């Protein structure tokens, strides 16, 4: 168990984004209702919340995207590519969002970006993030796990460096997607929307508590780290599917898939088995939008991650401590096994 | 009254068509039809020509319901008789082509039976939608298939479906658009198998005695509550979600507003809702459809 305490800057600006995919309606409806009830920027005690409809054109057409997937347009390369009148709408939009909520990687970036999504896969509520050591994200995850009993809450980690991180949530200093399923695209299920509203509320409550100086104890949390994607078996000529997800795997996201477990069922009734040597956890099982990306399901490893106790900087402490990004960067260059002592009495600069 | 055996005679069903991809994102029918185009052995029956056919290939390619307009609403007399030209919506041109190949209505060249394969995001199980309640051939076929599966009937005309004569719409759900679920795919496959078996038996001369079939006849449509801008401001109530074919009584919860308040059903009597939360119907102003239960009687039938 981590004994140290980490002090981090307050999260004074938070963004809640929906409609990044225009047919994932929980986020669309949630953002629409927030915009109706409140100002676009909501200034309240301890936090300023910006509400954003990320891809209005796709929302209008109730499609995932109009020309290209917006949520793949936030790599450094795409954000800095020159814009011409041939540039796809979503790339223009990603650069607009980067100006609004970023710039990505800069000190001006929004402190926390939360991007709302739905999936046709039976994944419950999943945080999806690029780091398994961002204490803010992991503490919010643990908070939702403790507060929400009606839906499983999990944390998925995609191990990519910031430059290659391609989704909207990577624009903020901290960020994650909240993905909730199962829900068909193009419709709203009341239980799924309620879960998303509840999740966003708990997240904002946590941020207010954090900013007001509360201390959050350390502990252990379960994290799933993405290992690989698996495509459908396809016809070599047409590239069409020749099998569907096996009935024994369908809807069993996060149920351990062992070597030789059923994976696909061909249209002639044959069972194709999982040929990997390592038992892994499937997720995004039969996500509609991933057929075109060549993904039938993804596989992850699960492990336990220690999180330190954290609190926000107090008045007068500002600048005394490294920013969260700097701390994470330092940890990544630290040798294995050497603990970082960053207690609040200690002076900075000792590492 | 003495009952004289009254058997309706129908011509042999020599040509049968199976349509998939009328909506390009309803994957079970698309997958089955493509399979059968490649290898049609499974759908072969003695004395019957079975033709699998993708009705809306452009929508299938884009995995979208339609390109310009809903093909399943395109077979109007006006559309079918419109002069052909490039400025017609894609689906209208397509309806004209399909009418040419498989119809037209009443002509000796028209196909005898057409199955149109669909999916729905609603929890409807396997549903057969018939054009007419007076079609004894189709009612007998439904009666034959029914014991194998959980199935009900819905009158197509009331749903504003305008299609070819002799068409029955086979609908299986729940399945998201663009997704292929194994169990849904297999259910549809079994329905077709039994339907083709029925046709084969009929063509061999088997007489089917009178039967009764429990059906649900469309009564009314219910839209979502909307604001002055036309935006939806409520969702299907959790008590109603997934409860297709179950009774909805006056006073039962129907919608949940985003502020949490409940909107209740205020009809006169009990109805049986279906097409509850079908994604494609948000734009058609339809949250669900209400139906009433009926028992239809089909007379005996045999081959002429």
CSV table of C-alpha atoms in Angstrom, one decimal, chain A residues 149-336:
chain,number,residue,atom,x,y,z
A,149,UNK,CA,-23.9,0.0,-7.3
A,150,UNK,CA,-26.2,-0.6,-10.2
A,151,UNK,CA,-23.5,-0.9,-12.9
A,152,UNK,CA,-20.0,-2.4,-13.0
A,153,UNK,CA,-17.3,0.3,-13.1
A,154,UNK,CA,-13.9,-0.5,-14.6
A,155,UNK,CA,-10.8,1.2,-15.8
A,156,UNK,CA,-9.2,0.5,-19.2
A,157,UNK,CA,-5.7,1.6,-20.0
A,158,UNK,CA,-4.4,2.1,-23.5
A,159,UNK,CA,-0.6,2.3,-23.2
A,160,UNK,CA,0.2,5.1,-25.7
A,161,UNK,CA,2.5,8.1,-25.3
A,162,UNK,CA,0.8,11.6,-25.4
A,163,UNK,CA,1.9,12.3,-29.0
A,164,UNK,CA,0.2,9.2,-30.3
A,165,UNK,CA,-2.9,9.5,-28.1
A,166,UNK,CA,-5.6,10.1,-30.6
A,167,UNK,CA,-8.8,10.8,-28.7
A,168,UNK,CA,-10.4,14.0,-27.4
A,169,UNK,CA,-9.7,13.3,-23.7
A,170,UNK,CA,-5.9,13.5,-24.4
A,171,UNK,CA,-6.3,17.3,-24.9
A,172,UNK,CA,-6.7,18.0,-21.2
A,173,UNK,CA,-4.0,17.9,-18.6
A,174,UNK,CA,-6.0,15.0,-17.2
A,175,UNK,CA,-8.6,13.2,-19.2
A,176,UNK,CA,-10.6,10.0,-19.8
A,177,UNK,CA,-13.5,8.8,-21.8
A,178,UNK,CA,-16.5,7.4,-19.9
A,179,UNK,CA,-17.9,4.6,-22.1
A,180,UNK,CA,-21.2,3.0,-21.2
A,181,UNK,CA,-22.9,0.0,-22.8
A,182,UNK,CA,-24.7,-1.9,-24.0
A,183,UNK,CA,-26.7,0.5,-26.0
A,184,UNK,CA,-27.5,0.4,-29.7
A,185,UNK,CA,-26.3,3.5,-31.5
A,186,UNK,CA,-29.0,5.9,-32.5
A,187,UNK,CA,-31.2,5.4,-29.4
A,188,UNK,CA,-31.4,6.2,-25.7
A,189,UNK,CA,-32.0,3.6,-23.0
A,190,UNK,CA,-33.2,5.1,-19.8
A,191,UNK,CA,-31.0,2.9,-17.5
A,192,UNK,CA,-27.9,3.8,-19.5
A,193,UNK,CA,-28.6,7.6,-19.6
A,194,UNK,CA,-29.3,7.5,-15.8
A,195,UNK,CA,-26.0,5.7,-15.2
A,196,UNK,CA,-24.2,8.3,-17.3
A,197,UNK,CA,-25.9,11.2,-15.5
A,198,UNK,CA,-25.0,9.7,-12.2
A,199,UNK,CA,-21.4,9.0,-13.2
A,200,UNK,CA,-20.9,12.6,-14.4
A,201,UNK,CA,-22.4,14.0,-11.2
A,202,UNK,CA,-20.2,11.9,-9.0
A,203,UNK,CA,-17.2,12.9,-11.0
A,204,UNK,CA,-18.0,16.6,-10.6
A,205,UNK,CA,-18.7,16.1,-6.9
A,206,UNK,CA,-15.3,14.5,-6.5
A,207,UNK,CA,-13.6,17.4,-8.3
A,208,UNK,CA,-15.3,20.0,-6.0
A,209,UNK,CA,-14.3,18.0,-2.9
A,210,UNK,CA,-10.7,17.7,-4.2
A,211,UNK,CA,-10.5,21.4,-5.0
A,212,UNK,CA,-11.9,22.3,-1.6
A,213,UNK,CA,-8.9,20.6,0.0
A,214,UNK,CA,-10.2,17.1,0.9
A,215,UNK,CA,-7.7,14.4,1.3
A,216,UNK,CA,-8.3,11.1,-0.5
A,217,UNK,CA,-6.7,8.0,1.0
A,218,UNK,CA,-4.5,5.7,-1.1
A,219,UNK,CA,-5.3,2.1,-1.9
A,220,UNK,CA,-5.4,-0.5,-4.7
A,221,UNK,CA,-7.5,-0.5,-7.8
A,222,UNK,CA,-8.0,-3.0,-10.6
A,223,UNK,CA,-6.9,-1.8,-14.0
A,224,UNK,CA,-7.3,-3.5,-17.4
A,225,UNK,CA,-4.5,-2.8,-19.9
A,226,UNK,CA,-5.2,-3.3,-23.6
A,227,UNK,CA,-3.0,-6.0,-25.1
A,228,UNK,CA,-4.3,-6.6,-28.6
A,229,UNK,CA,-7.3,-6.5,-31.0
A,230,UNK,CA,-8.8,-9.6,-32.8
A,231,UNK,CA,-10.5,-9.3,-36.1
A,232,UNK,CA,-13.3,-11.4,-37.5
A,233,UNK,CA,-12.5,-14.2,-39.9
A,234,UNK,CA,-13.0,-12.8,-43.3
A,235,UNK,CA,-13.4,-14.0,-46.9
A,236,UNK,CA,-10.0,-13.4,-48.6
A,237,UNK,CA,-11.7,-12.1,-51.8
A,238,UNK,CA,-14.6,-9.9,-50.5
A,239,UNK,CA,-13.2,-9.2,-47.0
A,240,UNK,CA,-16.8,-9.9,-45.8
A,241,UNK,CA,-17.3,-11.6,-42.4
A,242,UNK,CA,-17.4,-15.4,-42.4
A,243,UNK,CA,-18.3,-15.8,-38.8
A,244,UNK,CA,-19.9,-14.0,-35.9
A,245,UNK,CA,-18.9,-13.7,-32.3
A,246,UNK,CA,-19.7,-17.0,-30.6
A,247,UNK,CA,-22.9,-17.1,-28.6
A,248,UNK,CA,-20.8,-18.1,-25.5
A,249,UNK,CA,-18.7,-15.0,-25.9
A,250,UNK,CA,-21.4,-12.5,-26.9
A,251,UNK,CA,-22.2,-10.1,-24.0
A,252,UNK,CA,-19.4,-11.6,-21.9
A,253,UNK,CA,-17.1,-8.6,-21.8
A,254,UNK,CA,-14.5,-8.8,-19.0
A,255,UNK,CA,-15.2,-12.5,-18.4
A,256,UNK,CA,-11.8,-14.2,-18.7
A,257,UNK,CA,-11.2,-15.8,-22.1
A,258,UNK,CA,-9.0,-18.9,-21.8
A,259,UNK,CA,-7.0,-20.7,-24.5
A,260,UNK,CA,-9.4,-22.9,-26.5
A,261,UNK,CA,-12.6,-21.1,-25.3
A,262,UNK,CA,-15.1,-20.5,-28.1
A,263,UNK,CA,-14.4,-17.2,-30.0
A,264,UNK,CA,-16.4,-17.2,-33.2
A,265,UNK,CA,-19.1,-19.3,-34.8
A,266,UNK,CA,-18.9,-19.6,-38.6
A,267,UNK,CA,-21.9,-19.3,-40.8
A,268,UNK,CA,-21.7,-23.0,-41.4
A,269,UNK,CA,-21.9,-23.6,-37.7
A,270,UNK,CA,-18.3,-24.4,-36.9
A,271,UNK,CA,-16.8,-23.1,-33.6
A,272,UNK,CA,-13.5,-21.3,-33.9
A,273,UNK,CA,-11.5,-21.2,-30.6
A,274,UNK,CA,-9.2,-18.7,-29.0
A,275,UNK,CA,-5.7,-19.7,-30.0
A,276,UNK,CA,-3.7,-17.4,-27.8
A,277,UNK,CA,-1.6,-18.9,-25.0
A,278,UNK,CA,-2.5,-16.4,-22.4
A,279,UNK,CA,-5.9,-16.0,-20.7
A,280,UNK,CA,-7.0,-12.5,-21.3
A,281,UNK,CA,-10.1,-10.3,-20.6
A,282,UNK,CA,-12.2,-9.5,-23.7
A,283,UNK,CA,-13.8,-6.0,-24.1
A,284,UNK,CA,-15.5,-4.1,-27.0
A,285,UNK,CA,-17.0,-7.5,-27.9
A,286,UNK,CA,-19.1,-6.9,-31.0
A,287,UNK,CA,-18.9,-3.1,-31.0
A,288,UNK,CA,-20.7,-2.0,-34.1
A,289,UNK,CA,-18.4,0.8,-35.1
A,290,UNK,CA,-15.3,-1.4,-35.0
A,291,UNK,CA,-16.3,-3.7,-37.8
A,292,UNK,CA,-14.8,-1.2,-40.2
A,293,UNK,CA,-11.7,-0.9,-38.1
A,294,UNK,CA,-11.1,-4.7,-38.3
A,295,UNK,CA,-11.9,-5.3,-34.6
A,296,UNK,CA,-14.3,-8.1,-33.4
A,297,UNK,CA,-13.1,-7.8,-29.8
A,298,UNK,CA,-10.1,-6.5,-27.9
A,299,UNK,CA,-8.2,-8.3,-25.1
A,300,UNK,CA,-6.7,-6.9,-21.9
A,301,UNK,CA,-4.6,-8.0,-18.9
A,302,UNK,CA,-5.8,-7.2,-15.5
A,303,UNK,CA,-3.6,-6.1,-12.6
A,304,UNK,CA,-3.8,-4.3,-9.3
A,305,UNK,CA,-2.4,-0.8,-9.2
A,306,UNK,CA,-1.4,1.1,-6.0
A,307,UNK,CA,-2.7,4.6,-5.8
A,308,UNK,CA,-1.2,7.2,-3.3
A,309,UNK,CA,-3.2,9.4,-1.0
A,310,UNK,CA,-3.8,12.7,-2.8
A,311,UNK,CA,-4.9,16.2,-2.0
A,312,UNK,CA,-5.0,19.5,-3.9
A,313,UNK,CA,-2.5,22.4,-3.4
A,314,UNK,CA,-3.3,24.9,-0.8
A,315,UNK,CA,-3.0,28.6,-1.1
A,316,UNK,CA,0.6,29.5,-0.8
A,317,UNK,CA,1.7,26.1,-1.9
A,318,UNK,CA,1.2,26.9,-5.6
A,319,UNK,CA,4.3,26.3,-7.6
A,320,UNK,CA,6.0,24.4,-4.8
A,321,UNK,CA,5.0,21.1,-6.2
A,322,UNK,CA,5.5,19.7,-9.7
A,323,UNK,CA,2.5,19.6,-11.9
A,324,UNK,CA,0.8,16.2,-12.3
A,325,UNK,CA,2.2,15.8,-15.8
A,326,UNK,CA,5.7,16.5,-14.6
A,327,UNK,CA,5.4,14.0,-11.8
A,328,UNK,CA,4.2,11.3,-14.2
A,329,UNK,CA,7.0,12.0,-16.6
A,330,UNK,CA,9.5,11.8,-13.8
A,331,UNK,CA,8.0,8.5,-12.6
A,332,UNK,CA,8.4,7.1,-16.1
A,333,UNK,CA,12.1,7.8,-16.1
A,334,UNK,CA,12.6,6.6,-12.5
A,335,UNK,CA,14.2,3.3,-12.1
A,336,UNK,CA,12.0,0.4,-11.0
